[in-house]
Every structure is written in structure tokens, then in C-alpha cells.
XYZ file of C-alpha atoms in Angstrom:
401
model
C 27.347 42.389 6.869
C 29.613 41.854 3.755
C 33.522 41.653 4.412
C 36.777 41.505 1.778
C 38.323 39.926 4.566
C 37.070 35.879 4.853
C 34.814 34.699 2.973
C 34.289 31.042 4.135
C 32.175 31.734 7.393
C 31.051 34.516 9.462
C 32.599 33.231 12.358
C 35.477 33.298 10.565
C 34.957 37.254 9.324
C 34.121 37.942 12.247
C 37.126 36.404 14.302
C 39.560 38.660 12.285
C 40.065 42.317 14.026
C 39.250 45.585 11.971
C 36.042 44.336 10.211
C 33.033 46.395 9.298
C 30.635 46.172 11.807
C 27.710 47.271 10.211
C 27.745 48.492 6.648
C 24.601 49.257 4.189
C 23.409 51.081 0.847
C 26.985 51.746 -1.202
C 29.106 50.811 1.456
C 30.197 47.656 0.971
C 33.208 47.068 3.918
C 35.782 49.195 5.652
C 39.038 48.031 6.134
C 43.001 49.192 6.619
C 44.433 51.405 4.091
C 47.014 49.025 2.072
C 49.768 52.050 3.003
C 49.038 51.839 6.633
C 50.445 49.116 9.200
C 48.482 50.731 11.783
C 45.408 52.333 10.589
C 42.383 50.827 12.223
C 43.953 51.106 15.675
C 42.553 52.905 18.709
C 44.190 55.794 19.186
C 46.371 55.837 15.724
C 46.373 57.690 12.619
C 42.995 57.010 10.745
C 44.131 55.029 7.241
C 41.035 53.317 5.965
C 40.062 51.804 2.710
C 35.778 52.493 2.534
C 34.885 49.911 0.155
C 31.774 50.865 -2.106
C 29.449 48.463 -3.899
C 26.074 48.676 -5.670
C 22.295 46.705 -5.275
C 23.713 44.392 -7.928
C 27.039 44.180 -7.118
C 27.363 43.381 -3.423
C 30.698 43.341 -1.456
C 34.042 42.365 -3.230
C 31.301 41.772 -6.659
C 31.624 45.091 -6.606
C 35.611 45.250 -7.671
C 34.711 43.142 -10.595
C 36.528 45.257 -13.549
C 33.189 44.342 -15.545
C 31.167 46.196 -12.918
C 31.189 49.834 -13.273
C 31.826 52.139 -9.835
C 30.034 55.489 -9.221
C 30.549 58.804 -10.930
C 29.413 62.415 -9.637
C 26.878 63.964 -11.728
C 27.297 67.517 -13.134
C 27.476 70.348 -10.645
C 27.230 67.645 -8.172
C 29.365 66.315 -5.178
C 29.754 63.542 -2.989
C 30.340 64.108 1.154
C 32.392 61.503 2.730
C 31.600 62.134 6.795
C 33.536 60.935 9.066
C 31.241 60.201 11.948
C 31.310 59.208 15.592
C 34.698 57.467 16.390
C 36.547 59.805 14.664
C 38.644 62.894 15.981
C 39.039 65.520 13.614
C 43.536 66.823 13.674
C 42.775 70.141 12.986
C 46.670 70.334 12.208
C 45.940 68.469 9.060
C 43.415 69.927 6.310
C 41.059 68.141 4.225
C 42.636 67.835 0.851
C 43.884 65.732 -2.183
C 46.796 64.932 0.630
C 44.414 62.781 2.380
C 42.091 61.566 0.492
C 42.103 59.589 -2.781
C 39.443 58.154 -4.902
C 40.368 54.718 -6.082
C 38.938 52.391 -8.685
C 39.421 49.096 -7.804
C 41.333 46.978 -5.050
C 44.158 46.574 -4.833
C 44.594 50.599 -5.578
C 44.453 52.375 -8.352
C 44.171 56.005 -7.923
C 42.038 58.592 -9.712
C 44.256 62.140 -8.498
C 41.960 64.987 -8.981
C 44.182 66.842 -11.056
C 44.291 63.513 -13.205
C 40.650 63.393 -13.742
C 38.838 66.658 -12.696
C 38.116 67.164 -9.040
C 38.970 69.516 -6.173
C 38.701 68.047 -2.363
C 37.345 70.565 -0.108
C 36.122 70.482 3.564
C 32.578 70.792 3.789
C 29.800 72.715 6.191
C 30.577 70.498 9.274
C 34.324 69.995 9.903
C 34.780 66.292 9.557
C 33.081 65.725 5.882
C 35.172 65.890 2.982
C 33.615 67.413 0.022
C 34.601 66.101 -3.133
C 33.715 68.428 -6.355
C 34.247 67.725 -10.188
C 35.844 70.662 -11.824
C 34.393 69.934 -15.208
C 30.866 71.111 -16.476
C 30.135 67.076 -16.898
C 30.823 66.090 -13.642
C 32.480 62.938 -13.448
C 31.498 60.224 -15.785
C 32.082 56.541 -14.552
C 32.445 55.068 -17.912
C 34.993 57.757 -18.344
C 37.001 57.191 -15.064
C 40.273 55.654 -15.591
C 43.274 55.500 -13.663
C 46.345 56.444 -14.918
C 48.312 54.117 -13.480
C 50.868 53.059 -16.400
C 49.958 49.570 -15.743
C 46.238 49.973 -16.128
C 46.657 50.601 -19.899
C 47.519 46.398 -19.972
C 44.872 45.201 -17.995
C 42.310 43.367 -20.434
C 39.209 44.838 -18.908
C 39.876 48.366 -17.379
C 38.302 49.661 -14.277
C 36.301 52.032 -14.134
C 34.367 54.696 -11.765
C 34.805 55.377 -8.124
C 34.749 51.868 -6.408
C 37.327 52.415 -3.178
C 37.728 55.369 -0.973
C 41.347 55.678 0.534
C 41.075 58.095 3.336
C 44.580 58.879 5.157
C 46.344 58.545 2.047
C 49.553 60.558 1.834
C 48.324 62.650 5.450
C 45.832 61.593 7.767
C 43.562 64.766 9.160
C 41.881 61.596 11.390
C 42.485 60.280 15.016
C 40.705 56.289 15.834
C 39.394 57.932 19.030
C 36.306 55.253 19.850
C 35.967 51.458 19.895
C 33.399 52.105 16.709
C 33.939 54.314 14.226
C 30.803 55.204 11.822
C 31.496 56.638 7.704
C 29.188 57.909 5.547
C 28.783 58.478 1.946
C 26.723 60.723 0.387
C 26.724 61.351 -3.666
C 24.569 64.550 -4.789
C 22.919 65.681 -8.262
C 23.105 69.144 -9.533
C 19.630 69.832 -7.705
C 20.902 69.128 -4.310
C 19.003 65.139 -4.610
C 20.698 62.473 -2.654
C 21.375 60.104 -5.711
C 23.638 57.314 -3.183
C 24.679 56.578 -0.038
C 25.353 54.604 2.505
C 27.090 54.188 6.017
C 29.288 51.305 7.441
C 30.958 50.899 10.747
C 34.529 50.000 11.519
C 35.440 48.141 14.688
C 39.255 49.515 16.011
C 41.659 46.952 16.538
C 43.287 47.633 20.257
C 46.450 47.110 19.180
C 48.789 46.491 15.825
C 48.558 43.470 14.574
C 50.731 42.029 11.390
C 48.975 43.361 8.171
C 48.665 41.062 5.060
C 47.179 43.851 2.131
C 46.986 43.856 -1.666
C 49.066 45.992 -3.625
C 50.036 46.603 -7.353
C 53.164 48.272 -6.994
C 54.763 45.991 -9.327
C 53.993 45.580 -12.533
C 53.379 49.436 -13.102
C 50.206 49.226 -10.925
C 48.510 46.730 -13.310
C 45.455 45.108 -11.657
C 46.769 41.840 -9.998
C 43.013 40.794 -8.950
C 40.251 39.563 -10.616
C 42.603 38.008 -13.400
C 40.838 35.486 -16.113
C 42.836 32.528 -17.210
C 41.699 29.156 -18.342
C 42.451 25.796 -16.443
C 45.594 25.145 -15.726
C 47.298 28.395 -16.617
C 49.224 29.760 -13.669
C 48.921 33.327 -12.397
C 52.173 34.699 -12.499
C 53.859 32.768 -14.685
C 51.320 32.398 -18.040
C 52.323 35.205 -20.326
C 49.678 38.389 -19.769
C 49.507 37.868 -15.887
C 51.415 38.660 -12.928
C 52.164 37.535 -9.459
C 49.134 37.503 -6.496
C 51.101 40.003 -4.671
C 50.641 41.142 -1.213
C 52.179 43.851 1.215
C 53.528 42.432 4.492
C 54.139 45.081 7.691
C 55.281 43.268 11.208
C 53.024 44.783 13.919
C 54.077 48.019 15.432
C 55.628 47.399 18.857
C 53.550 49.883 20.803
C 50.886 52.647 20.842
C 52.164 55.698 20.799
C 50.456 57.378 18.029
C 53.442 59.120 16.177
C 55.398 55.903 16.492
C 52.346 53.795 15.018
C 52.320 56.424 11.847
C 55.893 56.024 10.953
C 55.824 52.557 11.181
C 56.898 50.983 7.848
C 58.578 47.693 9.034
C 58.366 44.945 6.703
C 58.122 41.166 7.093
C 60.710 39.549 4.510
C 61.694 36.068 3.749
C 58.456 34.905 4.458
C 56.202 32.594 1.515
C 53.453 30.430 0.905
C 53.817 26.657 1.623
C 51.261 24.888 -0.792
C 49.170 21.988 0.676
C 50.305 20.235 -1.871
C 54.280 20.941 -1.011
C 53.211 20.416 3.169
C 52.013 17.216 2.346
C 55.295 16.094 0.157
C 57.404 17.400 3.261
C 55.390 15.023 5.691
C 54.558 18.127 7.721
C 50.715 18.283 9.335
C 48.878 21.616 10.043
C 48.683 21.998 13.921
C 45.176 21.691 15.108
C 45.449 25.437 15.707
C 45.895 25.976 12.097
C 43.239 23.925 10.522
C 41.370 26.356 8.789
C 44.638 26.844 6.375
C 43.210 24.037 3.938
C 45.002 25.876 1.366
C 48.808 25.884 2.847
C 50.778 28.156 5.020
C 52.833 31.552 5.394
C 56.012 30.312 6.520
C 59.196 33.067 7.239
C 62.619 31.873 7.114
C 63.923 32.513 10.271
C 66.999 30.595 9.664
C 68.207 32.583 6.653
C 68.714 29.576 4.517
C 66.321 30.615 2.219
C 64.018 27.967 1.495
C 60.601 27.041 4.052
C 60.366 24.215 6.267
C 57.466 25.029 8.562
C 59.499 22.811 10.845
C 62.356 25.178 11.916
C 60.909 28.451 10.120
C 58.572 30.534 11.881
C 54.703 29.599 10.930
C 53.293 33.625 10.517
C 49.642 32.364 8.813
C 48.220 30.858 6.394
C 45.908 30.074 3.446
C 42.250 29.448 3.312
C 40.933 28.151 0.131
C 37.607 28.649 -1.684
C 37.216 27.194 -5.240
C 34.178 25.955 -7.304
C 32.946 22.553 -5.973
C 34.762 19.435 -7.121
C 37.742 21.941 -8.900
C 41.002 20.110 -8.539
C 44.373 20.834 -9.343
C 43.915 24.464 -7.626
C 47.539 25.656 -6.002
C 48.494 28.940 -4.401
C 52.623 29.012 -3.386
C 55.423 31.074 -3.596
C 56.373 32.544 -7.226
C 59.211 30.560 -8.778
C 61.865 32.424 -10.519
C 64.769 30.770 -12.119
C 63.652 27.464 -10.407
C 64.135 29.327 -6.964
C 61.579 30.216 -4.226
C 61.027 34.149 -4.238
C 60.573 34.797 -0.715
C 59.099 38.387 0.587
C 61.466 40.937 -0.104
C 61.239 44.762 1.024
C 59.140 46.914 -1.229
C 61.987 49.353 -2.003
C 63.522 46.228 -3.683
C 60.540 45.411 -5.813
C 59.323 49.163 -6.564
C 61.823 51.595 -5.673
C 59.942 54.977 -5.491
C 56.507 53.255 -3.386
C 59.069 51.294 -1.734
C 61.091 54.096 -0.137
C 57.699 55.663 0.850
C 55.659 53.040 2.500
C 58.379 50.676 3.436
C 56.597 47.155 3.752
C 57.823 43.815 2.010
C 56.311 42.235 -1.140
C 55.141 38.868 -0.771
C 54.617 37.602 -4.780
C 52.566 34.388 -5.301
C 52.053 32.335 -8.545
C 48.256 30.274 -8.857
C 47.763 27.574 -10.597
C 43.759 27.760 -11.975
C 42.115 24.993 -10.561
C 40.090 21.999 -13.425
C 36.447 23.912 -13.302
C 35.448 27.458 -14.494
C 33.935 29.471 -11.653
C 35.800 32.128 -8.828
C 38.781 30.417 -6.834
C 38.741 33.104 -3.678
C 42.048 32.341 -2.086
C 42.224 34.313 1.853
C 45.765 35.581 2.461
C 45.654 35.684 6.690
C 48.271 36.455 9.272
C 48.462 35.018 12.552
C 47.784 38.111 15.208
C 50.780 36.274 17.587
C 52.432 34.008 15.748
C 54.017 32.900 19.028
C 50.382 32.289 20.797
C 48.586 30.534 17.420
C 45.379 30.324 19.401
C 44.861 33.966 19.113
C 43.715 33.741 15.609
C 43.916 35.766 12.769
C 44.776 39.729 12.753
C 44.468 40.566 9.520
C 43.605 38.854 5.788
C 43.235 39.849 2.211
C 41.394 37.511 -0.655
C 42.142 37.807 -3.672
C 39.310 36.392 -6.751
C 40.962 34.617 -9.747
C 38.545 34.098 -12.417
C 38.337 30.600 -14.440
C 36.848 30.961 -17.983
């Protein structure tokens, strides 16, 4: 099993809700769509991100911007089925409207109209048949997103690395406990050239999401940034903020209701170990796996974070190179003051009005060795009953040269 969700232990992966099951050949991990507050829940819209990888590139390797993703070979296709678990809403059609190709993660879409492909519904009702409208198919060294940030980032993605199915639509009902996808890529001749299969268990009910997002910045790639020692992400000119997108959990299950959900969490932050331990304050037993600090919101409205009074929503786990030191993940600082979580719309107005959500935006300071510092964004699934664990949980890779 591979997982973009923790990466310190599987008990860990597999105590957080939503996780891939089972997942094999080029699919790497399935988890909730980064627009969806809801979308691995029984019963709820489908939003899903299908995470794809290679036999050299396993798991989150895979979103690497060295690493190139898949392409579709001339008169070629690839079938996305959406297997047992899933209901087919035959209200909704299979189309560009729910579906996006993605290179990288956080998202960066490749539109069909952008790069040459029509989305189609295939033979059997519940694949999604995607189909290069060029006579060269789709090249991976070729496939670029558009994104108006993407033209900054020092190493570009490229090819199909992320499947985003429920994207603006969802034509997909969570109707099992499992739900099984698979990925098929086929050559002009007909040939099976990929695939792969993973399995997504649904959550039973909404939980707080913690996802990665680019909507600042013009969609630049906030992962996988390359700094030296001591720079810090977010601050040191030519990167930006670890940013993540924060919905509260959806207060019931009525599907409609759990598809319009866009409520964010504001005013919440990271509390550094580092800053805990100035303040005097210990992690609660409960909490112990947070080596790296904790997600505090300011309940109070005084806008700072004493994990004290504020409400405690999650926390940090670290992962760094052996012996690093000096590694920090906290709030961004502007002006000297603590940026707390603010809602999207006030960050990115046009995504923002959309998706609704808050942007959390983080500043890292690149621990003393060279190597991958894997910091796990997780939220508590109860932040009222802290021994019910983790709900959700993004990591991030920052890259030390």
C-alpha cells in the first residue's frame, strides 16, 4: 500500500479515514478531491483525486516535477472505470465537467481544450474515455499546464500524474464501504500499454479536510520546492507559502447538503515546536505524534495562538533527514504578524467564490542537511474527543540541495 497521507508508520496511514485500501500498477493512492469537503463519504458526491505513479517512481516519488507522468499514445485512449462502490447519476454526463487530468499535486490542470483531448463515456456506462484530438496523441514531455503560475516554477511538470474525478460536476454516488478505480492507457493497436487499480475506503461521515492547493500564487507549484539550508519557504525570494485548504466537517449526511458544503476553517495556524516550547505549553499525551507543532484556531478572536485558550484542531508530524536540525514549519509571517487562515475568496477571489474553504499559508525553514523534509499537515477528526485521531492529512516534500 503507498499513501500521500502519513508517511511515518502504517499504523499511522492507516489510522487516518479515506485511505487507499489496496492500490497497484500506476495507481499510486486515492484520496479527496482538494475542491471537495465531502468527497470520500458514504453516500456523498464522489470527488476523488486517483493518484498515478510509475515502477520507478512509487507513491508521492511520483509528483516529483523531475519525474515525468504518462501521455496517451497516438490514436490511443485511456479508460478510467469506476468500479464496484460506485453509483453511476445518470443526471450527470461524463465530460470535461467532471473530470480533469492534472499534472502534479497540489493541482494543476491540463483542460482538454488546453491541450488536445475530448472526454467521452465509454462502452460500459461508468468508464470515462479520455481521447487525444491530435494525430500525436498526447506527448508527456509536451504536457504542460497552463496555469499562469506554472510558467515560474523552476522545473515544470509534466504528463498526466493526478486524476481529479468530480471536478466541476460529479456524475458519481460513494454507494459502498469500498470503492474500486481502474486505469487503463491504450496504444493505437488496441495494446494495454498501463494500468492499474486501487481501492478507496469511504469515510462514514465528514470529517475536517486539511488539502493542498495552489490557488495563490497564480497556481505556481507550492510542493516539491528546492532551497538550500536555511532558506525559508515562503519568505526566500523565488518561493511561496506551504499552503493548505481548510473545510470544517459538514454537519450531516444528506447528500445535496454534503455537495454544497464550502465552509471554511479560519483563524486557525501552525504552532512550531519550537514556539510550544518557548510558551511552556506540553503536547497532551493524545497529541504526541505532533513532534513537529500544532494547528491551533483562535477561538478567542484575539488573533494570535495560545494552544491554552484557542481551540487545538491538529497538528504537525515531522519527517526530515536524520540528524537535520534547525527544521521549522509555522505560520507565515507578514509584516512581523501571524497570518492566520483566512477564507479563500480573500486570498484568490475567483477559486475562492467557487470552492469556498480557508487558506492556511505556512513559511519552512530548511532544516542543516540536504535530503526530503516530509512535513504531514493532519486534522483532528473531533477536535473535542482528541482520542479519535486524525480525519484527514496532507504532506507536503521540501527538497534540500
Amino acid at each position: 500500500m503507498t499513501t500521500n497521507h502519513i508517511l511515518t508508520s502504517t499504523a499511522l496511514a492507516l489510522a487516518l479515514m479515506g485511505t487507499t485500501a489496496l492500490a497497484g500498477g500506476i495507481v499510486g493512492d486515492i484520496v479527496n478531491a482538494p475542491l471537495s469537503a465531502t468527497g470520500t463519504v458514504q453516500g456523498a458526491r464522489t470527488g476523488i483525486n486517483v493518484y498515478l505513479q510509475s515502477d520507478d517512481a512509487k507513491g508521492m516519488e511520483f509528483m516529483d516535477p523531475g519525474v515525468l507522468g504518462y501521455g496517451i499514445p497516438a490514436g490511443g485512449h485511456m479508460e478510467i472505470k469506476m468500479g464496484d462502490g460506485f453509483e453511476r447519476d445518470w443526471d450527470v454526463g461524463l465530460s470535461q465537467a467532471s473530470i480533469m487530468m492534472v499534472t502534479g499535486a497540489p493541482q494543476q490542470g491540463l483542460p482538454g481544450a488546453g491541450v488536445g483531448y475530448e472526454v467521452m463515456e465509454g462502452e460500459d456506462v461508468n468508464i470515462f474515455i479520455i481521447r487525444p484530438t491530435g494525430p500525436d496523441g498526447l506527448v508527456a514531455e509536451n504536457l504542460m499546464s497552463a496555469a499562469p503560475g506554472a510558467k515560474s516554477d523552476p522545473t515544470r511538470q509534466r504528463g498526466i500524474k493526478v486524476l481529479h474525478i468530480g471536478f466541476q460536476q460529479s456524475a458519481f454516488i460513494n454507494a459502498g464501504n469500498v470503492g474500486v478505480v481502474h486505469v487503463r492507457i491504450i496504444d493505437g493497436a488496441g495494446q494495454v500499454v498501463s494500468e492499474g487499480a486501487g481501492e478507496l475506503e469511504m469515510i462514514p461521515a465528514p470529517v475536517p479536510q486539511v488539502l493542498p492547493t495552489n490557488f495563490p500564487q497564480g497556481a505556481r507549484n507550492h510542493n516539491w520546492q528546492q532551497v538550500s539550508s536555511g532558506d525559508i519557504v515562503g519568505v526566500t525570494d523565488g518561493t511561496v507559502p506551504v499552503t493548505l485548504m481548510l473545510y470544517d466537517a459538514a454537519p450531516g449526511n444528506d447528500r445535496d447538503e454534503m455537495y454544497a458544503f464550502k465552509a471554511p476553517i479560519t483563524g486557525a495556524g501552525v504552532l512550531s515546536t519550537p514556539e510550544l516550547r518557548m510558551m511552556g505549553f506540553s503536547r497532551p499525551d493524545s497529541m504526541a505524534r505532533y513532534n513537529g507543532g500544532l494547528i491551533v484556531q483562535d477561538t478567542d478572536g484575539d488573533g494570535t495562538l495560545d494552544p491554552a485558550q484557542d481551540l487545538i484542531i491538529g497538528g504537525v508530524i515531522a519527517n526530515a533527514p536524520k540528524g537535520a536540525k534547525g527544521q521549522e514549519l509555522k505560520s507565515l509571517r507578514v509584516e512581523g504578524q501571524v497570518l492566520l487562515s483566512q477564507p479563500t475568496d480573500q486570498v484568490a477571489a475567483k477559486p475562492g467564490k467557487r470552492w469556498g474553504g480557508a487558506m492556511m499559508q505556512l513559511q519552512f525553514t530548511a532544516g542543516s542537511l540536504a535530503g526530503k523534509y516530509r512535513p504531514t499537515l493532519a486534522l483532528l477528526r473531533d477536535p473535542a474527543n482528541p482520542e479519535a485521531g486524525d480525519g484527514s492529512a496532507f504532506t507536503y516534500t521540501i527538497v534540500v540541495k
